[in-house]
Short mmCIF file of C-alpha atoms and ligand atoms in Angstrom, two decimals:
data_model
loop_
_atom_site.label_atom_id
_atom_site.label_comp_id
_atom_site.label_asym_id
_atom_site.label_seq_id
_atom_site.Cartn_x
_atom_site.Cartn_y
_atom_site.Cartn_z
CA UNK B 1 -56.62 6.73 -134.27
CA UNK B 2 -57.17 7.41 -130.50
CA UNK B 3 -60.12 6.09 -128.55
CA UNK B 4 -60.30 8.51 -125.06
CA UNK B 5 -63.15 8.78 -122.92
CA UNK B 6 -64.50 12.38 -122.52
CA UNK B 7 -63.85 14.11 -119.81
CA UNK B 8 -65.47 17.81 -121.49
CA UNK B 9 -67.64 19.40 -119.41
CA UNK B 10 -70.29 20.92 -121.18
CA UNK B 11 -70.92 24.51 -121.41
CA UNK B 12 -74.01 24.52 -122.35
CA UNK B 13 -75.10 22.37 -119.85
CA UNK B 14 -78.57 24.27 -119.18
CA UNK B 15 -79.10 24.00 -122.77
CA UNK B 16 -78.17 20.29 -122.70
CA UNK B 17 -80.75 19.85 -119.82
CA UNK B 18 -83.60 21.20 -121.70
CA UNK B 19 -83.05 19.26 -124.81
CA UNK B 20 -83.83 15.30 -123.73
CA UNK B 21 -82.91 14.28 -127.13
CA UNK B 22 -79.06 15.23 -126.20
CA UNK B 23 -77.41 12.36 -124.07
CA UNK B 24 -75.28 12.97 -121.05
CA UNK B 25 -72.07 13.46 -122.38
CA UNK B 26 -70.42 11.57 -119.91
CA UNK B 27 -71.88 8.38 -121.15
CA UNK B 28 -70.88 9.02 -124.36
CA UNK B 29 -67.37 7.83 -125.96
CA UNK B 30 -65.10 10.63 -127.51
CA UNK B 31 -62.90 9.64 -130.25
CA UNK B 32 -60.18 11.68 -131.88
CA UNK B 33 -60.43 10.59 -135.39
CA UNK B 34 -57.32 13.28 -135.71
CA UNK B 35 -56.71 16.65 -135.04
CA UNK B 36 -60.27 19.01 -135.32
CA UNK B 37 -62.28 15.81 -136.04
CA UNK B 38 -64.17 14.68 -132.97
CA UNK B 39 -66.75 11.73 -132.80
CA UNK B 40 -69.21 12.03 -130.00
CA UNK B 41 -70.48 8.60 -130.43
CA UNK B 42 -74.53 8.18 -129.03
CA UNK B 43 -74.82 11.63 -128.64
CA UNK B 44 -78.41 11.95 -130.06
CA UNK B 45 -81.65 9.85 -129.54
CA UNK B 46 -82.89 9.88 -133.30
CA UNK B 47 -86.06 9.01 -132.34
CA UNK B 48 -86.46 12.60 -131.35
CA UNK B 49 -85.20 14.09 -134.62
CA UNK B 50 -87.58 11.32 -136.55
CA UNK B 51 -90.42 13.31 -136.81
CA UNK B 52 -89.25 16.62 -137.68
CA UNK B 53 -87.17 15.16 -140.74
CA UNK B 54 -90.47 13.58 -141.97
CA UNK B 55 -92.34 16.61 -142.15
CA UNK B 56 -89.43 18.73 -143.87
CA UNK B 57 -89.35 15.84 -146.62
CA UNK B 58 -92.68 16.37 -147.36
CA UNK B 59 -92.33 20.03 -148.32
CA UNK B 60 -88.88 19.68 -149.81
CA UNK B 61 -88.85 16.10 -151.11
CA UNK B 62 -85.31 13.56 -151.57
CA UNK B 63 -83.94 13.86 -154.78
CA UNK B 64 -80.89 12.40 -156.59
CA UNK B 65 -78.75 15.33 -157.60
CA UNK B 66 -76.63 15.56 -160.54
CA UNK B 67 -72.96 16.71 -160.86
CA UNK B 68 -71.67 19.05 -163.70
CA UNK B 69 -70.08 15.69 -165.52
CA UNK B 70 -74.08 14.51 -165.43
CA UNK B 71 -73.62 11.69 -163.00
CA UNK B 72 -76.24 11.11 -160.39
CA UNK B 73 -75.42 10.75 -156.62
CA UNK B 74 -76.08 7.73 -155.21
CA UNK B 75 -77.74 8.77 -152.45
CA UNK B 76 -81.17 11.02 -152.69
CA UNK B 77 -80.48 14.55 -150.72
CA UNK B 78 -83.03 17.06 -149.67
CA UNK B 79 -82.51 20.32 -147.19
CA UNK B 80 -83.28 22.49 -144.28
CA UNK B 81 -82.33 25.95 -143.23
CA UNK B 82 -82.08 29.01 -145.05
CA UNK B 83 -79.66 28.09 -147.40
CA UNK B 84 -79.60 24.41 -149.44
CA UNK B 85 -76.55 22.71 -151.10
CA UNK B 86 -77.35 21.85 -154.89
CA UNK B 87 -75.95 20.03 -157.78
CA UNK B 88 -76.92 20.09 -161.11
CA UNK B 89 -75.06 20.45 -164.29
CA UNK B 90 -74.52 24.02 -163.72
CA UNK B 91 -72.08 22.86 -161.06
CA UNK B 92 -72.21 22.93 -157.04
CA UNK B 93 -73.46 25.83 -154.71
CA UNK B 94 -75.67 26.86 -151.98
CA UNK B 95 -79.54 28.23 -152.87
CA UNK B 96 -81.67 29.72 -150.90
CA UNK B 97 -84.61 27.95 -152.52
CA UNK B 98 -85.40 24.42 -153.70
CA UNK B 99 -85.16 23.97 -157.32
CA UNK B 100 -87.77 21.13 -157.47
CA UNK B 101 -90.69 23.31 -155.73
CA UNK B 102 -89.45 26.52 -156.37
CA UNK B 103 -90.27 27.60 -152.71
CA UNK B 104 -88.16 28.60 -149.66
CA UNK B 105 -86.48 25.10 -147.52
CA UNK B 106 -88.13 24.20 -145.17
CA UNK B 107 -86.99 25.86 -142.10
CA UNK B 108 -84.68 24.38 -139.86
CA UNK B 109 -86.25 22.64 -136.78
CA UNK B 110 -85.22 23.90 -133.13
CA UNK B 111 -84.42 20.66 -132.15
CA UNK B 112 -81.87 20.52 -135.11
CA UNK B 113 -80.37 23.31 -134.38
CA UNK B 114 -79.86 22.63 -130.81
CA UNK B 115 -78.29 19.54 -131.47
CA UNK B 116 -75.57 21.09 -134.12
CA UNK B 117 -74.89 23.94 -131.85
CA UNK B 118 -74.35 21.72 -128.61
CA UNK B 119 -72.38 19.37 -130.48
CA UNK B 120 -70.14 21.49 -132.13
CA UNK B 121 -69.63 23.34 -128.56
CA UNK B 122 -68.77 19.93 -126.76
CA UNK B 123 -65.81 19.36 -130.37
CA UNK B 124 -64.39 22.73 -129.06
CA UNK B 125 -66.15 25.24 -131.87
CA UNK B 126 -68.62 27.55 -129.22
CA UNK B 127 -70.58 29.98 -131.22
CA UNK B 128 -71.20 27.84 -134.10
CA UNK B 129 -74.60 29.07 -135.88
CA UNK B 130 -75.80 27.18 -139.01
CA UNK B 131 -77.78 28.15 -141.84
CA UNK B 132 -78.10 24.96 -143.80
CA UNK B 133 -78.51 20.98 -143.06
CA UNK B 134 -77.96 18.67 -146.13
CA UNK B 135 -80.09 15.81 -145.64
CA UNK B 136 -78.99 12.76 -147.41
CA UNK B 137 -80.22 9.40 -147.43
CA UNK B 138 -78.63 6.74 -148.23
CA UNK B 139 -79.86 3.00 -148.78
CA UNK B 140 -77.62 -0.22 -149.22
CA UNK B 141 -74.94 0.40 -152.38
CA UNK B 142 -75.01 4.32 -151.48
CA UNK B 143 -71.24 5.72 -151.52
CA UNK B 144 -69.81 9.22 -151.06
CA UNK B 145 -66.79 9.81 -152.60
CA UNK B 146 -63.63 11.13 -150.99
CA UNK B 147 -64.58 15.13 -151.25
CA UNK B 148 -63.71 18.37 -149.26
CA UNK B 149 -66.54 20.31 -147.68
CA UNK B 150 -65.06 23.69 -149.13
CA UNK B 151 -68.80 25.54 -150.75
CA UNK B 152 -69.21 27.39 -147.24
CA UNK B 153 -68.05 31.09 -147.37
CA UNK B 154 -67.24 30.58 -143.46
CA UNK B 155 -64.21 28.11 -143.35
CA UNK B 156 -64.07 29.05 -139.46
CA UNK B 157 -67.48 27.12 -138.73
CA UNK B 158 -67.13 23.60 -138.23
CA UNK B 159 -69.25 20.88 -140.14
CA UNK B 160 -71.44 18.95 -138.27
CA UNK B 161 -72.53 15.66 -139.31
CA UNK B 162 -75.25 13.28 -137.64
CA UNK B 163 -76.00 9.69 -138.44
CA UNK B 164 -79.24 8.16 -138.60
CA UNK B 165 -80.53 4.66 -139.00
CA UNK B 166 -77.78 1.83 -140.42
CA UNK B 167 -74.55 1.99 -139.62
CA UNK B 168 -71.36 3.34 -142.08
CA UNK B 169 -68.21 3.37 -142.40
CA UNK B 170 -66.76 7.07 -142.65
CA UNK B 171 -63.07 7.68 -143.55
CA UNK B 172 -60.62 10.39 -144.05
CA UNK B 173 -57.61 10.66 -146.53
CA UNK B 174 -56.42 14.33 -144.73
CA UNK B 175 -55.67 17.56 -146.91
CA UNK B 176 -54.84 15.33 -149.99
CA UNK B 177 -57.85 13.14 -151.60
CA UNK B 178 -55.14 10.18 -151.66
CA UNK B 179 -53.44 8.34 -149.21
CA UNK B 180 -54.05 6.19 -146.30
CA UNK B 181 -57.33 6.57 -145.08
CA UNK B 182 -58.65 6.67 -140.86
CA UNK B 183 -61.96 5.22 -140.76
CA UNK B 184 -64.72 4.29 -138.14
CA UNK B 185 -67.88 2.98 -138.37
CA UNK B 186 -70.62 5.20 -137.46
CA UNK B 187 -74.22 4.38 -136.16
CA UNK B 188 -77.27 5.53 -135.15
CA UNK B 189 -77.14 8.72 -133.21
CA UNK B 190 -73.22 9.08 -133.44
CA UNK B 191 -72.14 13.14 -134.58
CA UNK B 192 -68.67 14.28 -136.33
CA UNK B 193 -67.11 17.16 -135.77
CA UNK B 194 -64.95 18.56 -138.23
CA UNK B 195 -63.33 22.12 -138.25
CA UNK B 196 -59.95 24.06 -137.77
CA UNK B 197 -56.95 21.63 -139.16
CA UNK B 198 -59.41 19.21 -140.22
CA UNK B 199 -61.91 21.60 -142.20
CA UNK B 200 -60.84 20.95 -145.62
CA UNK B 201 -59.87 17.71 -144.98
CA UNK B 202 -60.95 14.87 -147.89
CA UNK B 203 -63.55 12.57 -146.54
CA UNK B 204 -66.29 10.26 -147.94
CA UNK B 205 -68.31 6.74 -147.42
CA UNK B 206 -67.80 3.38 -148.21
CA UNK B 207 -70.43 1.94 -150.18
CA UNK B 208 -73.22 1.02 -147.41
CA UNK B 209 -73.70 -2.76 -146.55
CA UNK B 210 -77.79 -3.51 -146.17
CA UNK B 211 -78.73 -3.94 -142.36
CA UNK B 212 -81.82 -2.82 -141.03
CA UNK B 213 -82.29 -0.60 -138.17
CA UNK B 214 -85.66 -1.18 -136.22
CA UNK B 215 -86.76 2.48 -136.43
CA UNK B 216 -85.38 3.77 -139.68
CA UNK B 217 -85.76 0.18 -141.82
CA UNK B 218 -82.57 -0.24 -144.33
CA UNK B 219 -81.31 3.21 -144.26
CA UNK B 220 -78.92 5.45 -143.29
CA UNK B 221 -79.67 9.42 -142.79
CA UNK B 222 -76.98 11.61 -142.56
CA UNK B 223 -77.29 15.45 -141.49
CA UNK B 224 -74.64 17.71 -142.04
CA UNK B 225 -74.68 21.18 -140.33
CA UNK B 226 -72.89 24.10 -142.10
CA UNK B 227 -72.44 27.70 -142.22
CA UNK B 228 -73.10 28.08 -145.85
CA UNK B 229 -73.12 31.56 -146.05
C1 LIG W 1 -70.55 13.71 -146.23
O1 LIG W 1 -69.46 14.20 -146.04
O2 LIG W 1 -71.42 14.28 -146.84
C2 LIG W 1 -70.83 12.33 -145.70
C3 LIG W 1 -70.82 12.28 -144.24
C4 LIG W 1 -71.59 11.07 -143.78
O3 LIG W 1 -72.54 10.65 -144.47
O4 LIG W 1 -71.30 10.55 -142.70
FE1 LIG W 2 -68.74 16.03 -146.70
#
């Protein structure tokens, strides 16, 4: 793994300007984690996203979603956007509405969509435009699983995922779910980039050690920005 400082100068620096939330990039650290997966550590100041991802979780509530074997996740997921990854026991896909209220997700905030796009521009992927943000929380003993990101029908458009809260540790195996892993711990306001080589590439969470963050309490939030459809 390769720690370098950034030296990218934002495109969408006007954009970058207007949003207060986004942090100058210059301050930020840029690490490699390997080739098409880019942390932008501090890159966001939660507090700003705080408030919009209370009020989408109280029209489309967390929920622990099941896998096709019947196991539960371990962390409780809810969504934004037009499209909404789901698991039940009819398997894994996108919807365009939430199965627990029957209604439409809640749309995706500005702000949100700002950040992903801005983000995914300073990684080297311009023109990214999501339609979905998987919300999951994740509270002290929460894991994910090594897993590929590979439901999106664009493989082109980068994931974008934004942590929240307690810190994590993150690691990747590469194309094969096996194997030595990279890892790096990621806190509050920290974004990965993944896309291009790195698209498909296994990743997943260790299980979360408690620690308590003085705006979010004992949890971690993690958003993950996709072009689902
Ligand atoms: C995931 O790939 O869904 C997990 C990413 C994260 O929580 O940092
Ligand atoms: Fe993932």
């Amino acid at each position: 793994m390769r720690g370098v400082k950034s030296n990218i100068m934002p495109v969408a620096g006007q954009e970058m300007k207007k949003a207060s939330m986004m942090r100058d990039l210059f301050a930020s650290d840029t690490v490699d984690i390997c080739p098409g997966m880019v942390l932008l550590r501090q890159f966001v100041d939660t507090a700003e996203l705080q408030p919009e991802l209370e009020s989408i979780l109280t029209v489309s509530p967390l929920r622990r979603m099941q896998t096709s074997r019947g196991f539960y996740l371990s962390v409780q997921s809810s969504n934004c956007g037009q499209l909404g990854w789901v698991s039940d026991r009819q398997g894994y896909r996108y919807s365009t509405l939430d199965p627990l209220t029957g209604q439409s997700w809640p749309a995706m905030p500005k702000a949100f969509r700002a950040l992903a796009q801005h983000a995914a521009e300073c990684a080297g992927f311009p023109g990214f435009m999501p339609d979905g943000c998987l919300i999951n929380q994740y509270q002290p003993g929460a894991q994910m699983g090594a897993h590929q990101d590979r439901d999106e029908a664009d493989a082109d458009a980068p994931i974008v995922s934004v942590s929240m809260g307690i810190d994590a540790r993150f690691f990747v195996t590469g194309p094969e779910r096996r194997g030595r892993s990279s890892a790096v711990d990621l806190s509050d306001g920290d974004v990965v980039v993944f896309g291009g080589p790195a698209r498909h590439h296994y990743h997943g969470v260790r299980k979360l050690k408690f620690s308590e963050h003085p705006r979010f309490g004992a949890v971690r939030w993690n958003l993950t920005f996709r072009k689902a459809g």
